[in-house]
mmCIF file of C-alpha atoms and ligand atoms in Angstrom:
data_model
loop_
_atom_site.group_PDB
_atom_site.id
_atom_site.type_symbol
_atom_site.label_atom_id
_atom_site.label_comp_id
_atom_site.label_asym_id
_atom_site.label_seq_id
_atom_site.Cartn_x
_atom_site.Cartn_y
_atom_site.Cartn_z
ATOM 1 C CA UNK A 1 -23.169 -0.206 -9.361
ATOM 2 C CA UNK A 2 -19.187 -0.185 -8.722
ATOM 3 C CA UNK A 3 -19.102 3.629 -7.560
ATOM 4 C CA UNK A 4 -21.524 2.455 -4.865
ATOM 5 C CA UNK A 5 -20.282 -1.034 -4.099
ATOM 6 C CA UNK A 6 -16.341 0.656 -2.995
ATOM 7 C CA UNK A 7 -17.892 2.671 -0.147
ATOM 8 C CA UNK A 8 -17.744 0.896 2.895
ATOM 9 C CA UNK A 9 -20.347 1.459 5.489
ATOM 10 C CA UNK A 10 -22.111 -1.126 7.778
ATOM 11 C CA UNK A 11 -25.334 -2.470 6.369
ATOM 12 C CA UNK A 12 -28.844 -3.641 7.627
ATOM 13 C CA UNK A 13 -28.183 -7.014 8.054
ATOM 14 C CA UNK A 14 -30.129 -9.415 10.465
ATOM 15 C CA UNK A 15 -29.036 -8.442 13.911
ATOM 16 C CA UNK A 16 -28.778 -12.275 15.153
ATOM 17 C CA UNK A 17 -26.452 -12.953 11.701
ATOM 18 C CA UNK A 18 -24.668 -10.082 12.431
ATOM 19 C CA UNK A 19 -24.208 -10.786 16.041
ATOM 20 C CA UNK A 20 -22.857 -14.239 15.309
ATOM 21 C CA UNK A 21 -20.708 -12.837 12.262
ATOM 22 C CA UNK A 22 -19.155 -10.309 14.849
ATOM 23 C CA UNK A 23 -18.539 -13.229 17.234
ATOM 24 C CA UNK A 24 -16.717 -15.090 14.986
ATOM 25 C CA UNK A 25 -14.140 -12.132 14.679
ATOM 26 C CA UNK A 26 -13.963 -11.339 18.127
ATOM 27 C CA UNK A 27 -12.796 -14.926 18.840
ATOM 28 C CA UNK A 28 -10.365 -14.622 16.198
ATOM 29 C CA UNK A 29 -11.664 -16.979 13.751
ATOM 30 C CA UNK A 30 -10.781 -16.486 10.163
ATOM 31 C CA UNK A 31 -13.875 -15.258 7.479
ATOM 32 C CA UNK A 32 -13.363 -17.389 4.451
ATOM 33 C CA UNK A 33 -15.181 -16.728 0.649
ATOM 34 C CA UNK A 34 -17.950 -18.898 0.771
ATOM 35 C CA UNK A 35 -19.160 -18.071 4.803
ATOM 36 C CA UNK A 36 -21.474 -15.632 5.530
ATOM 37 C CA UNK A 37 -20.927 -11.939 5.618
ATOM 38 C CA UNK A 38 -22.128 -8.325 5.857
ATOM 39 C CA UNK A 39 -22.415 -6.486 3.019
ATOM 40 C CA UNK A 40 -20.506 -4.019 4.320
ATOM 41 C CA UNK A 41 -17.801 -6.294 5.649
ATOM 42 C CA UNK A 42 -17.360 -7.581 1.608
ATOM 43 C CA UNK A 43 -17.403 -4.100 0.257
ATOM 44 C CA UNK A 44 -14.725 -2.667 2.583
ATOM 45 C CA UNK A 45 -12.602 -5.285 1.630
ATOM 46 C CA UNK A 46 -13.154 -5.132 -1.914
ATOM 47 C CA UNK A 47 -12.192 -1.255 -0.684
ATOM 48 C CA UNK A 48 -9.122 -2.113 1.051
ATOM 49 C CA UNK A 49 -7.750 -4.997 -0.719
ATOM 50 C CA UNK A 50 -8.285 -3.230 -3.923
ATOM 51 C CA UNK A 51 -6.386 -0.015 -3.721
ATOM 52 C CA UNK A 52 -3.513 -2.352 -1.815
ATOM 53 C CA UNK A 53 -3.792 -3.981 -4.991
ATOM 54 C CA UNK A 54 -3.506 -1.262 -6.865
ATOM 55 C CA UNK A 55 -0.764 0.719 -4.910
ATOM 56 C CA UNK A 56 1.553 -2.308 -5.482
ATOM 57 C CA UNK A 57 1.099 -2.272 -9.248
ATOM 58 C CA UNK A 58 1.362 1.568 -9.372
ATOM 59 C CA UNK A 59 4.201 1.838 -7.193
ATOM 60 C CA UNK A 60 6.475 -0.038 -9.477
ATOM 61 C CA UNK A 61 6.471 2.484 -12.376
ATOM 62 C CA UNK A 62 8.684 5.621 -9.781
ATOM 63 C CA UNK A 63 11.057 2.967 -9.358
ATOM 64 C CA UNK A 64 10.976 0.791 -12.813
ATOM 65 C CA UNK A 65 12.079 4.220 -14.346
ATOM 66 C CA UNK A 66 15.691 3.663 -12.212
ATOM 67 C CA UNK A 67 16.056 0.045 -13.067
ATOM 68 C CA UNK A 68 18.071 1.184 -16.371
ATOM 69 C CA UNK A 69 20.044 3.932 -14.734
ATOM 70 C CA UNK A 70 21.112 1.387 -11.450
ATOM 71 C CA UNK A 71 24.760 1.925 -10.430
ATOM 72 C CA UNK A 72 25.764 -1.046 -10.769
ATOM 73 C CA UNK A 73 25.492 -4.431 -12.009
ATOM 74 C CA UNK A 74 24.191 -5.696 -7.872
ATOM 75 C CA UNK A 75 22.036 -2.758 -7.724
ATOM 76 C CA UNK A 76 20.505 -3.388 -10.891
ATOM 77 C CA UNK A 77 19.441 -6.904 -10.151
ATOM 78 C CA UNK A 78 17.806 -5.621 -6.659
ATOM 79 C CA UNK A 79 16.084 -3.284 -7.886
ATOM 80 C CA UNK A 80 14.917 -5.368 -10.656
ATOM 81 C CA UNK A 81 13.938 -8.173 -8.085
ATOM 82 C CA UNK A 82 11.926 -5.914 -5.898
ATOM 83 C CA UNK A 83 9.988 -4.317 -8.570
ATOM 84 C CA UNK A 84 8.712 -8.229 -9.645
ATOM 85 C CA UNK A 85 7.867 -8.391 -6.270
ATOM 86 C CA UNK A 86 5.909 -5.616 -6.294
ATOM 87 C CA UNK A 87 3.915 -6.575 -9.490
ATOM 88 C CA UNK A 88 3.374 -10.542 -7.724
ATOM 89 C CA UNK A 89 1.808 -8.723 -4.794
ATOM 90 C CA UNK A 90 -0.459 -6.846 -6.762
ATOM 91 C CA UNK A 91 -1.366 -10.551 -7.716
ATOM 92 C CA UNK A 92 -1.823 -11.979 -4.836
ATOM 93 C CA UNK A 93 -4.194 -9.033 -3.577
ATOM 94 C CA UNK A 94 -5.951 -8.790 -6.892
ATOM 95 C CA UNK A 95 -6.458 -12.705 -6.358
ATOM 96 C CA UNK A 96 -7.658 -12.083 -2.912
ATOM 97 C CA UNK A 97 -10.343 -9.393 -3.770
ATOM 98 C CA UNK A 98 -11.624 -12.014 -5.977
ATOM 99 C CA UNK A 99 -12.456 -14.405 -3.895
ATOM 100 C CA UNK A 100 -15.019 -11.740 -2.755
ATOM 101 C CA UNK A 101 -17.212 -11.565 -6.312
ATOM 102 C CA UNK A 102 -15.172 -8.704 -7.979
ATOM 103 C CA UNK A 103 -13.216 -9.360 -11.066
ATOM 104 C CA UNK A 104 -9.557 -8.374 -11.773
ATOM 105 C CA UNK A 105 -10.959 -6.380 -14.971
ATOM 106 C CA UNK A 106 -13.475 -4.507 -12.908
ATOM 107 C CA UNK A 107 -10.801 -3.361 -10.278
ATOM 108 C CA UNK A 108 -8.367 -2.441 -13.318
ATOM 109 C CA UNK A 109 -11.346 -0.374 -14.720
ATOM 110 C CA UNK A 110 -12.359 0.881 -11.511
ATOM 111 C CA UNK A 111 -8.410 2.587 -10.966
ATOM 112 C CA UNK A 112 -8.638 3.527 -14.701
ATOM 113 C CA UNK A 113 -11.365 5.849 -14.569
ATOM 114 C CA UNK A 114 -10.283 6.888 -10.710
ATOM 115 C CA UNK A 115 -12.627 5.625 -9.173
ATOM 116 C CA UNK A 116 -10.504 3.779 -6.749
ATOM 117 C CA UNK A 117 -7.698 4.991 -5.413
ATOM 118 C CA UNK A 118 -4.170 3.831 -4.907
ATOM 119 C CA UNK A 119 -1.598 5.197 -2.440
ATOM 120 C CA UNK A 120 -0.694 8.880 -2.395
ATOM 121 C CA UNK A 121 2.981 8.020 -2.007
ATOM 122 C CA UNK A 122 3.140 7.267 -5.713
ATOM 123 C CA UNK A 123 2.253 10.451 -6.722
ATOM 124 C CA UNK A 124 5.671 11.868 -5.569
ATOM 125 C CA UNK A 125 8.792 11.413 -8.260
ATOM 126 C CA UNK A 126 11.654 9.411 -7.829
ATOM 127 C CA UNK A 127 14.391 12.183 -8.870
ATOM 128 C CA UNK A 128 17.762 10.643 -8.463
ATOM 129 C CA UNK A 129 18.914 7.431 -7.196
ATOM 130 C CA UNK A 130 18.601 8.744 -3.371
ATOM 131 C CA UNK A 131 15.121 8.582 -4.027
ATOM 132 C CA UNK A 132 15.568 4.660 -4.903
ATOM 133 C CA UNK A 133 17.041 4.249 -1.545
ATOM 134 C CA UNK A 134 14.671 6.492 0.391
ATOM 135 C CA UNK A 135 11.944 4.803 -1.645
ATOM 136 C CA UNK A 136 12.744 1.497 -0.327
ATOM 137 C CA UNK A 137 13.638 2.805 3.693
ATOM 138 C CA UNK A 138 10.552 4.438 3.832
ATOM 139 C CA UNK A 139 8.394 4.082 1.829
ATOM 140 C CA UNK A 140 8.435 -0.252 1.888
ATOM 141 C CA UNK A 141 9.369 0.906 5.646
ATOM 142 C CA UNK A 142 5.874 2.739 6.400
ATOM 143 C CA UNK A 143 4.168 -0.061 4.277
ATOM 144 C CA UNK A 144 5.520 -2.937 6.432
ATOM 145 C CA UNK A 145 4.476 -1.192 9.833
ATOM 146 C CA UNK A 146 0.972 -1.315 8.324
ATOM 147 C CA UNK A 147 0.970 -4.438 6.813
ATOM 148 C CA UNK A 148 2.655 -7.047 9.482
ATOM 149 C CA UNK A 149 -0.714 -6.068 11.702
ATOM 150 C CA UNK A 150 -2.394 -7.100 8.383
ATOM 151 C CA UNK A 151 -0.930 -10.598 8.403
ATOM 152 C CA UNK A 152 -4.084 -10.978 11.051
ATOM 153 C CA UNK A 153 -6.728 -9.403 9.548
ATOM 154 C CA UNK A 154 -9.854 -11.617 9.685
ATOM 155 C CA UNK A 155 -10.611 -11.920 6.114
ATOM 156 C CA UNK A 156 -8.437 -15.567 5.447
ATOM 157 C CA UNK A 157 -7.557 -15.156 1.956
ATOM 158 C CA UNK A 158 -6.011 -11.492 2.622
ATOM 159 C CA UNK A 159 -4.168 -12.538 5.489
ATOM 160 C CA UNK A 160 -2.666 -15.266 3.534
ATOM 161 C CA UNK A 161 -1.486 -12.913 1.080
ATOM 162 C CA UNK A 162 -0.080 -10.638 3.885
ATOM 163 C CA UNK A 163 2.069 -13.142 4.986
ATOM 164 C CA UNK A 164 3.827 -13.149 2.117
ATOM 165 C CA UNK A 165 4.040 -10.477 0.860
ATOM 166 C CA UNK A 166 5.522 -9.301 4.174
ATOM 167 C CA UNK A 167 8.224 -11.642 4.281
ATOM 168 C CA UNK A 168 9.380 -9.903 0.340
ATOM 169 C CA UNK A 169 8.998 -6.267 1.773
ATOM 170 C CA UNK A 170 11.290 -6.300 4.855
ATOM 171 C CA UNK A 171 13.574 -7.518 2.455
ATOM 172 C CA UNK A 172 12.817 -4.410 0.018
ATOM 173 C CA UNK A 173 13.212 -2.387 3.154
ATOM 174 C CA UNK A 174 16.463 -3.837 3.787
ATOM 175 C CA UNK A 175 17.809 -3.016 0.556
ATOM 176 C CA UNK A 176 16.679 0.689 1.118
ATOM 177 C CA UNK A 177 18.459 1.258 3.683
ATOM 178 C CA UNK A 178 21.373 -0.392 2.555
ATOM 179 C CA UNK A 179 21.643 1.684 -0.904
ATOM 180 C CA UNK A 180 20.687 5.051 1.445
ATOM 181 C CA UNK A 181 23.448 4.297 3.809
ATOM 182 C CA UNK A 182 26.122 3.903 0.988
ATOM 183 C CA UNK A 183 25.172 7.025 -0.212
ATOM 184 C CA UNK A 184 24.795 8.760 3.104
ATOM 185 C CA UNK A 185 28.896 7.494 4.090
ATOM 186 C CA UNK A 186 29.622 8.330 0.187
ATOM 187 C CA UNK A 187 31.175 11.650 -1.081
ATOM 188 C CA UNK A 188 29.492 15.368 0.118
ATOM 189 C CA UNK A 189 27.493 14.836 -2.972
ATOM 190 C CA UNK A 190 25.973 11.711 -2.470
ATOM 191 C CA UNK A 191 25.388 12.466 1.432
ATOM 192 C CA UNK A 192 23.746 15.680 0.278
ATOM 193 C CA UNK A 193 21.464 13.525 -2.712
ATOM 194 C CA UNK A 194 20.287 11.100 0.947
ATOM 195 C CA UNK A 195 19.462 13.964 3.298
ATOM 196 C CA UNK A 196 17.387 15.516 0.030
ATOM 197 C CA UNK A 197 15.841 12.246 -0.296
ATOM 198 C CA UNK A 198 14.834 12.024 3.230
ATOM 199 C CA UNK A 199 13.914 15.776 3.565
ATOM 200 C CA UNK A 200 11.394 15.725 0.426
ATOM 201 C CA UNK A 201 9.874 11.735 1.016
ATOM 202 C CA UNK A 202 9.576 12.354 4.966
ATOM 203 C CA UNK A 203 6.410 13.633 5.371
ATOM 204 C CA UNK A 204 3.972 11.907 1.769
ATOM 205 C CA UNK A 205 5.711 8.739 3.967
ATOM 206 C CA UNK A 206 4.135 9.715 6.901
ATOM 207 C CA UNK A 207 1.258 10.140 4.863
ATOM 208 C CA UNK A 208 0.764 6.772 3.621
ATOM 209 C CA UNK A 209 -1.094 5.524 6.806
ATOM 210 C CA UNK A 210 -4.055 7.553 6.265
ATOM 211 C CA UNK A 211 -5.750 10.533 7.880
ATOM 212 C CA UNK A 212 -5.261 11.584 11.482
ATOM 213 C CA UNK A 213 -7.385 9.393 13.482
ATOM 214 C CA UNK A 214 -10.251 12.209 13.652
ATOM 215 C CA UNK A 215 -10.498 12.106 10.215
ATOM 216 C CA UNK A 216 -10.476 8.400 9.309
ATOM 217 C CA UNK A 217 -13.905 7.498 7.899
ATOM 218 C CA UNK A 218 -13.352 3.936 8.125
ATOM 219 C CA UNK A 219 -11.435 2.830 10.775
ATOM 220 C CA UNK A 220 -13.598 2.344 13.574
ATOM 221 C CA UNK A 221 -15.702 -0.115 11.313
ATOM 222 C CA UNK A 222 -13.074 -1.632 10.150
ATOM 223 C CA UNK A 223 -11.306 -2.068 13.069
ATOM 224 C CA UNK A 224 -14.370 -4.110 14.709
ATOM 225 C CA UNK A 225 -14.528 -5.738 11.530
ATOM 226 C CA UNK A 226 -10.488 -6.606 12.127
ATOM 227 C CA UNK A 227 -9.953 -5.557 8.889
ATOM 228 C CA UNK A 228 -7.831 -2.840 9.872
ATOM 229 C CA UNK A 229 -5.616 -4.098 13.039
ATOM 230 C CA UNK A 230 -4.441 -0.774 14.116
ATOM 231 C CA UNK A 231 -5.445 3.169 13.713
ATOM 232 C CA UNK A 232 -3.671 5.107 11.525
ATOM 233 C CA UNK A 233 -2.178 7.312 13.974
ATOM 234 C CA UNK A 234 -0.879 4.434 15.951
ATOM 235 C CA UNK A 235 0.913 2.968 12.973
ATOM 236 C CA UNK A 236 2.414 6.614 11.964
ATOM 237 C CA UNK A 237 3.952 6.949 15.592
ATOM 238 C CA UNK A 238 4.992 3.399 15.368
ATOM 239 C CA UNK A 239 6.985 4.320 12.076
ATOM 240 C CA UNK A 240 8.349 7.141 13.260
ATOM 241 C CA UNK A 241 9.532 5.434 16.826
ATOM 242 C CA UNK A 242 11.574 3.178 14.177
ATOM 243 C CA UNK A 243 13.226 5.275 11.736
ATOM 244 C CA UNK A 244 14.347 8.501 14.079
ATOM 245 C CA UNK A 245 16.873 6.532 15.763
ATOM 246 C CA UNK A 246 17.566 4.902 12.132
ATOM 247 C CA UNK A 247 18.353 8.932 10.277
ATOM 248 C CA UNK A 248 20.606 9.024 13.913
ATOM 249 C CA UNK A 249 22.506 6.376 12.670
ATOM 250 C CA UNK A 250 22.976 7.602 9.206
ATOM 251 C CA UNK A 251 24.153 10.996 10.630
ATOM 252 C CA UNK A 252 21.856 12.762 8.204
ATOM 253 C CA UNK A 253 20.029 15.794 9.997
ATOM 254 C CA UNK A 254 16.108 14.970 11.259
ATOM 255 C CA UNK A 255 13.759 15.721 8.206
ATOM 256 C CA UNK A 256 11.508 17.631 10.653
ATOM 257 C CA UNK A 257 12.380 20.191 13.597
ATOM 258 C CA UNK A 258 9.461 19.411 15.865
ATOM 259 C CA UNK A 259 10.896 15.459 16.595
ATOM 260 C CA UNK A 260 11.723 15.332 19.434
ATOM 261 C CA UNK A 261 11.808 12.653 22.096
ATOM 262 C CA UNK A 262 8.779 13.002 24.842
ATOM 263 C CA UNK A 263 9.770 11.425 28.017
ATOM 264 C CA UNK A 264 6.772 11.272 29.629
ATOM 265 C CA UNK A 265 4.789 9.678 25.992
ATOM 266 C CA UNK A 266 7.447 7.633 25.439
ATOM 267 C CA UNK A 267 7.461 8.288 22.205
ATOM 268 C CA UNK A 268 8.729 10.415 19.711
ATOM 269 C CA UNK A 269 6.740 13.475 19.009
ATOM 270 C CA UNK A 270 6.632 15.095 15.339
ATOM 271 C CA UNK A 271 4.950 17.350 13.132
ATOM 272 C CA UNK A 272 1.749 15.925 11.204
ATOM 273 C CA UNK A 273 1.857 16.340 7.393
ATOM 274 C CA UNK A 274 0.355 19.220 5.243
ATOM 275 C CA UNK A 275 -3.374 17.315 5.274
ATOM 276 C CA UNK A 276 -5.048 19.827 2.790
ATOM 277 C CA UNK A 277 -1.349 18.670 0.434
ATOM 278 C CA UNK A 278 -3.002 14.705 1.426
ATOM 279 C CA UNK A 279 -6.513 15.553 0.074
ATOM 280 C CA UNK A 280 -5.257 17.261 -3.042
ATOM 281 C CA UNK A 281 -3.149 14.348 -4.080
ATOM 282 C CA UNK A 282 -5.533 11.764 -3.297
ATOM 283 C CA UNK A 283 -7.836 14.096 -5.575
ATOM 284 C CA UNK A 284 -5.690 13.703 -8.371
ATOM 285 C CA UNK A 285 -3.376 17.010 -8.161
ATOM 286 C CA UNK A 286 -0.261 15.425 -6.675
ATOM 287 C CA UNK A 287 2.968 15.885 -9.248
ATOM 288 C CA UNK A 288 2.795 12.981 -10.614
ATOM 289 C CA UNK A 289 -1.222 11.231 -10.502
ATOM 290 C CA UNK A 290 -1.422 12.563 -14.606
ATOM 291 C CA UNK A 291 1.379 10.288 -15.731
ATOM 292 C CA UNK A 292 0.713 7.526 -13.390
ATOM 293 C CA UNK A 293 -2.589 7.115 -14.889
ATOM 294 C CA UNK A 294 -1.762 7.474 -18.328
ATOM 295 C CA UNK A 295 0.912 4.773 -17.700
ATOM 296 C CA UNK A 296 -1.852 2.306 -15.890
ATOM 297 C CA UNK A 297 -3.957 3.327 -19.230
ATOM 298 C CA UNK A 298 -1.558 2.862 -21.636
ATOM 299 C CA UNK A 299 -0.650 -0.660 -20.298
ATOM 300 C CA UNK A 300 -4.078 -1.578 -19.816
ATOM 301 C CA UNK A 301 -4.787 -0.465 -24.079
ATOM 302 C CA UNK A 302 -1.482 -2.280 -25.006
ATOM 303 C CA UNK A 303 -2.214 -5.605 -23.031
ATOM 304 C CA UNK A 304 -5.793 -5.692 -24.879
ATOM 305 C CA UNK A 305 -4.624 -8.171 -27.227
ATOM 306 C CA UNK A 306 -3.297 -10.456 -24.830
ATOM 307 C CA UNK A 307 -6.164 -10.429 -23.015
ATOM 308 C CA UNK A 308 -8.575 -11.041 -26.124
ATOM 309 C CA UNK A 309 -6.179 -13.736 -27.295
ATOM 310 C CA UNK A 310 -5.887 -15.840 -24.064
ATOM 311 C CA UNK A 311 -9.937 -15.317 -23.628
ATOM 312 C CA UNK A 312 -10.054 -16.928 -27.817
ATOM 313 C CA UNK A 313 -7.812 -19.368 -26.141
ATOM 314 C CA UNK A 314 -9.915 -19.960 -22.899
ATOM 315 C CA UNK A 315 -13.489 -20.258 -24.727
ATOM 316 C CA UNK A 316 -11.767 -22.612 -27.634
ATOM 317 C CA UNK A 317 -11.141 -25.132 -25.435
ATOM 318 C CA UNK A 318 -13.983 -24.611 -23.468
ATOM 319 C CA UNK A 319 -16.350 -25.734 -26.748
ATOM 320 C CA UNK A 320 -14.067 -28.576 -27.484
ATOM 321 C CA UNK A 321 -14.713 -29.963 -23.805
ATOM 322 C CA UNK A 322 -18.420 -29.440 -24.498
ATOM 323 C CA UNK A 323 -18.116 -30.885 -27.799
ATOM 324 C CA UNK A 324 -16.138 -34.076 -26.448
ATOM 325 C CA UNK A 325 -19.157 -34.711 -23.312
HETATM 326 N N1 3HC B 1 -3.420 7.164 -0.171
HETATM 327 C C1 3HC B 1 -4.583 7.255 -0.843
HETATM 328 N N2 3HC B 1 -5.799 7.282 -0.226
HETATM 329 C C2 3HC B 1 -5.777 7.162 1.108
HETATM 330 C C3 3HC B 1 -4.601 7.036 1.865
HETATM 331 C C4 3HC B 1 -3.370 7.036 1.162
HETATM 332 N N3 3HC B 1 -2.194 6.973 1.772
HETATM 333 N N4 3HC B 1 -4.931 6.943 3.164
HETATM 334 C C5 3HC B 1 -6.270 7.027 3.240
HETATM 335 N N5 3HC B 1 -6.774 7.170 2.000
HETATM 336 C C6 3HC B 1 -8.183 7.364 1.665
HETATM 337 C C7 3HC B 1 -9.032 6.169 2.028
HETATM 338 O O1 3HC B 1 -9.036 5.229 0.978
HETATM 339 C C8 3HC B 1 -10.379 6.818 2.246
HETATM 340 O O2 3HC B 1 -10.958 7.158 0.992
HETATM 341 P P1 3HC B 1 -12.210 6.334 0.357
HETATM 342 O O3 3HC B 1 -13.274 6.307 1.378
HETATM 343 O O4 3HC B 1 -12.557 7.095 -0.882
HETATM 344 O O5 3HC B 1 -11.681 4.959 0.046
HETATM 345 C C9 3HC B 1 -10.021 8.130 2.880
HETATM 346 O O6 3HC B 1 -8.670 8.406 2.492
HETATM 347 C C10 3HC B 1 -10.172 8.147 4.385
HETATM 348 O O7 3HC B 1 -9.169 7.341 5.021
HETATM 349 P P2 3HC B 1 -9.497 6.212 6.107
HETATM 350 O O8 3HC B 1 -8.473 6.262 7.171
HETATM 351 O O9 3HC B 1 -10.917 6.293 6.537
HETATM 352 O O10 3HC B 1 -9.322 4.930 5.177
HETATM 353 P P3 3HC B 1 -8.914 3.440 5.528
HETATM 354 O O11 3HC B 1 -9.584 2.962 6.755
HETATM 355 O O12 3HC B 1 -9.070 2.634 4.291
HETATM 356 O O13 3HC B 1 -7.324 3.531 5.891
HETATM 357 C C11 3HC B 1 -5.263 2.778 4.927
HETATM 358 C C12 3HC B 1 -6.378 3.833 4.905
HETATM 359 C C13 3HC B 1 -4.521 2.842 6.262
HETATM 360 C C14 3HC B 1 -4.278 3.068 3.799
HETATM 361 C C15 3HC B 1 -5.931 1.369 4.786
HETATM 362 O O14 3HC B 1 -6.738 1.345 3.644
HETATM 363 C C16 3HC B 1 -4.973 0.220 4.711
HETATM 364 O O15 3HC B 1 -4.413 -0.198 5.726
HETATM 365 N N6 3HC B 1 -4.778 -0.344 3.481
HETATM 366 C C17 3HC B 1 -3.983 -1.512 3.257
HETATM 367 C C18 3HC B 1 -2.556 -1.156 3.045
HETATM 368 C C19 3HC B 1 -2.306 -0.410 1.748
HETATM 369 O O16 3HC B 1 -3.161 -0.125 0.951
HETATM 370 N N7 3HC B 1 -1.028 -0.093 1.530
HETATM 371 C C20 3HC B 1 -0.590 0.563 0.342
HETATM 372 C C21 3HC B 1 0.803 1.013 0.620
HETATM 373 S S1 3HC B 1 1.820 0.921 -0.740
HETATM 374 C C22 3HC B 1 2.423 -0.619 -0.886
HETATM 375 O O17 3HC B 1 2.102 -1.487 -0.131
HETATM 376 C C23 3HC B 1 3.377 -0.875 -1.998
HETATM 377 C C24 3HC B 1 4.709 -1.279 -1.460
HETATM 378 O O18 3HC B 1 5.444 -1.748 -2.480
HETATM 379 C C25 3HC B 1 5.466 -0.167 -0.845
#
């Protein structure tokens, strides 16, 4: 039932309920729980929301590994703050897909046996700690540029949730690029460790908005739908707009030889990713999808009595209220 309900697609609703439903978004109004929907409105966002959810809890375990092997005492407690923040988004998104008839469980399970997805990016390793900074430049960089359009999406609960959790990430950008710059106006080393950093997470950031608009399944859909805000190849050339004139200001040398300013675009131009390295990771053979996965599964086995116990806890009471009417 799952495998089918995560595919999005538009369904064959009444065409007078749909009409109004479509309406309702153009005018901007929010979609809340209990109001009407399409079927294919719910499932896209039980699509979307999901694997955001998802991404945020996987993404913590390439940069939980550095939270022991921080520089210092500050850099420690940032890093440690960030990663919370990343497992409290995962919340809030898990909370919001919810609210549309899927349980937390079922999502978990879903990931678990892969089929949802989470974001590619966290299939690349965190190596050193330039990767911590990079990480947090672009990485929470490219996520922001897709998320602040988010903060308006037309399903109310995941807006919500976008608001928030976009006021936590520019911070985790912030810190990024504050740990990358030390390093970049550090010693040869350490300025060698940033342009690394940028050279090998450039383009799997770039990657994180999704498929070149030609191949995006979903977007026009979800674009009328205004669950998507943006295409992904207007966000991409957004992000990259942003950070070129940020590397400039680092000093370190342009991660890519075909950026270059176009005049007459105005906009930078750039070379797209490796999309046949895309599909393969999002199939499972990036470096790292094996362990992430066994980590998910591992906490997911280990948690089980916490889970059982709370659920002991929840039905106990439950009978005692009955008991007591
Ligand atoms: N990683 C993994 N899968 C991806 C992907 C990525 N970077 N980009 C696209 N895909 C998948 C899609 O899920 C879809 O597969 P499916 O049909 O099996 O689900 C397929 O590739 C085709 O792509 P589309 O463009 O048609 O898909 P979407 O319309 O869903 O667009 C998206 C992809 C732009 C990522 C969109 O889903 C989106 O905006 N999601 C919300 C934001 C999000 O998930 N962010 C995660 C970033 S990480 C993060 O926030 C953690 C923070 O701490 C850094």
């Amino acid at each position: 039932m799952y495998a089918q309900m995560v595919k999005s697609e538009a369904t064959n609703d009444d065409p007078e309920r749909l009409a109004a439903f479509q309406a309702r978004i153009d005018a901007g109004e929010k979609i809340e729980p209990k109001d009407w929907m399409p079927e294919g409105y719910r499932k896209t966002l039980i699509r979307q929301i999901g694997q955001h959810a998802h991404s945020e809890i996987v993404g913590q375990l390439p940069e939980g590994n550095w939270i022991t092997r921080a520089p210092t005492l500050e850099r420690k407690a940032i890093l440690l703050a960030k990663v919370q923040d990343e497992a409290g988004h995962g919340l809030y998104l898990y909370c919001a897909a919810e609210t549309l008839g899927v349980s937390r469980d079922e999502l978990t399970e879903m990931l678990l046996d892969g089929r949802m997805k989470y974001s590619s990016i966290f299939n690349y390793p965190t190596l050193n700690w330039a990767d911590i900074g990079a990480v947090g430049w672009l990485v929470d960089g490219a996520a922001i540029m897709n998320q602040v359009p988010l903060q308006r999406t037309s399903f109310g609960p995941y807006s919500r949730a976008m608001i928030r959790i976009c006021k936590e990430e520019s911070f985790h950008q912030r810190q990024g690029y504050d740990a990358i710059r030390k390093m970049a106006e550090g010693t040869p080393e350490q300025r060698r460790m940033a342009q690394d950093a940028l050279n090998r997470l450039w383009f799997p950031s770039l990657m994180m908005f999704g498929p070149s608009d030609k191949d995006s399944v979903h977007s026009e859909q979800s674009m009328k739908w205004k669950i998507k805000m943006n295409t992904n190849d207007e966000l991409r050339q957004k992000f990259v707009d942003q950070t070129v004139p940020q590397i400039e200001f680092l000093g370190l040398d342009l991660p890519d030889p075909g950026i270059k300013w176009n005049e007459e675009r105005g906009h930078y131009d750039y070379t797209d990713p490796d999309w046949s390295e895309f599909y393969d990771v999002i199939k499972g053979n990036g470096p790292c999808n094996t362990d992430r996965l066994a980590a998910r599964n591992k906490a997911w086995d280990d948690g089980k009595w916490v889970r059982d116990g709370l659920l002991a806890h929840a039905r106990k009471k439950a009978a005692a209220r009955v008991a007591a009417e």
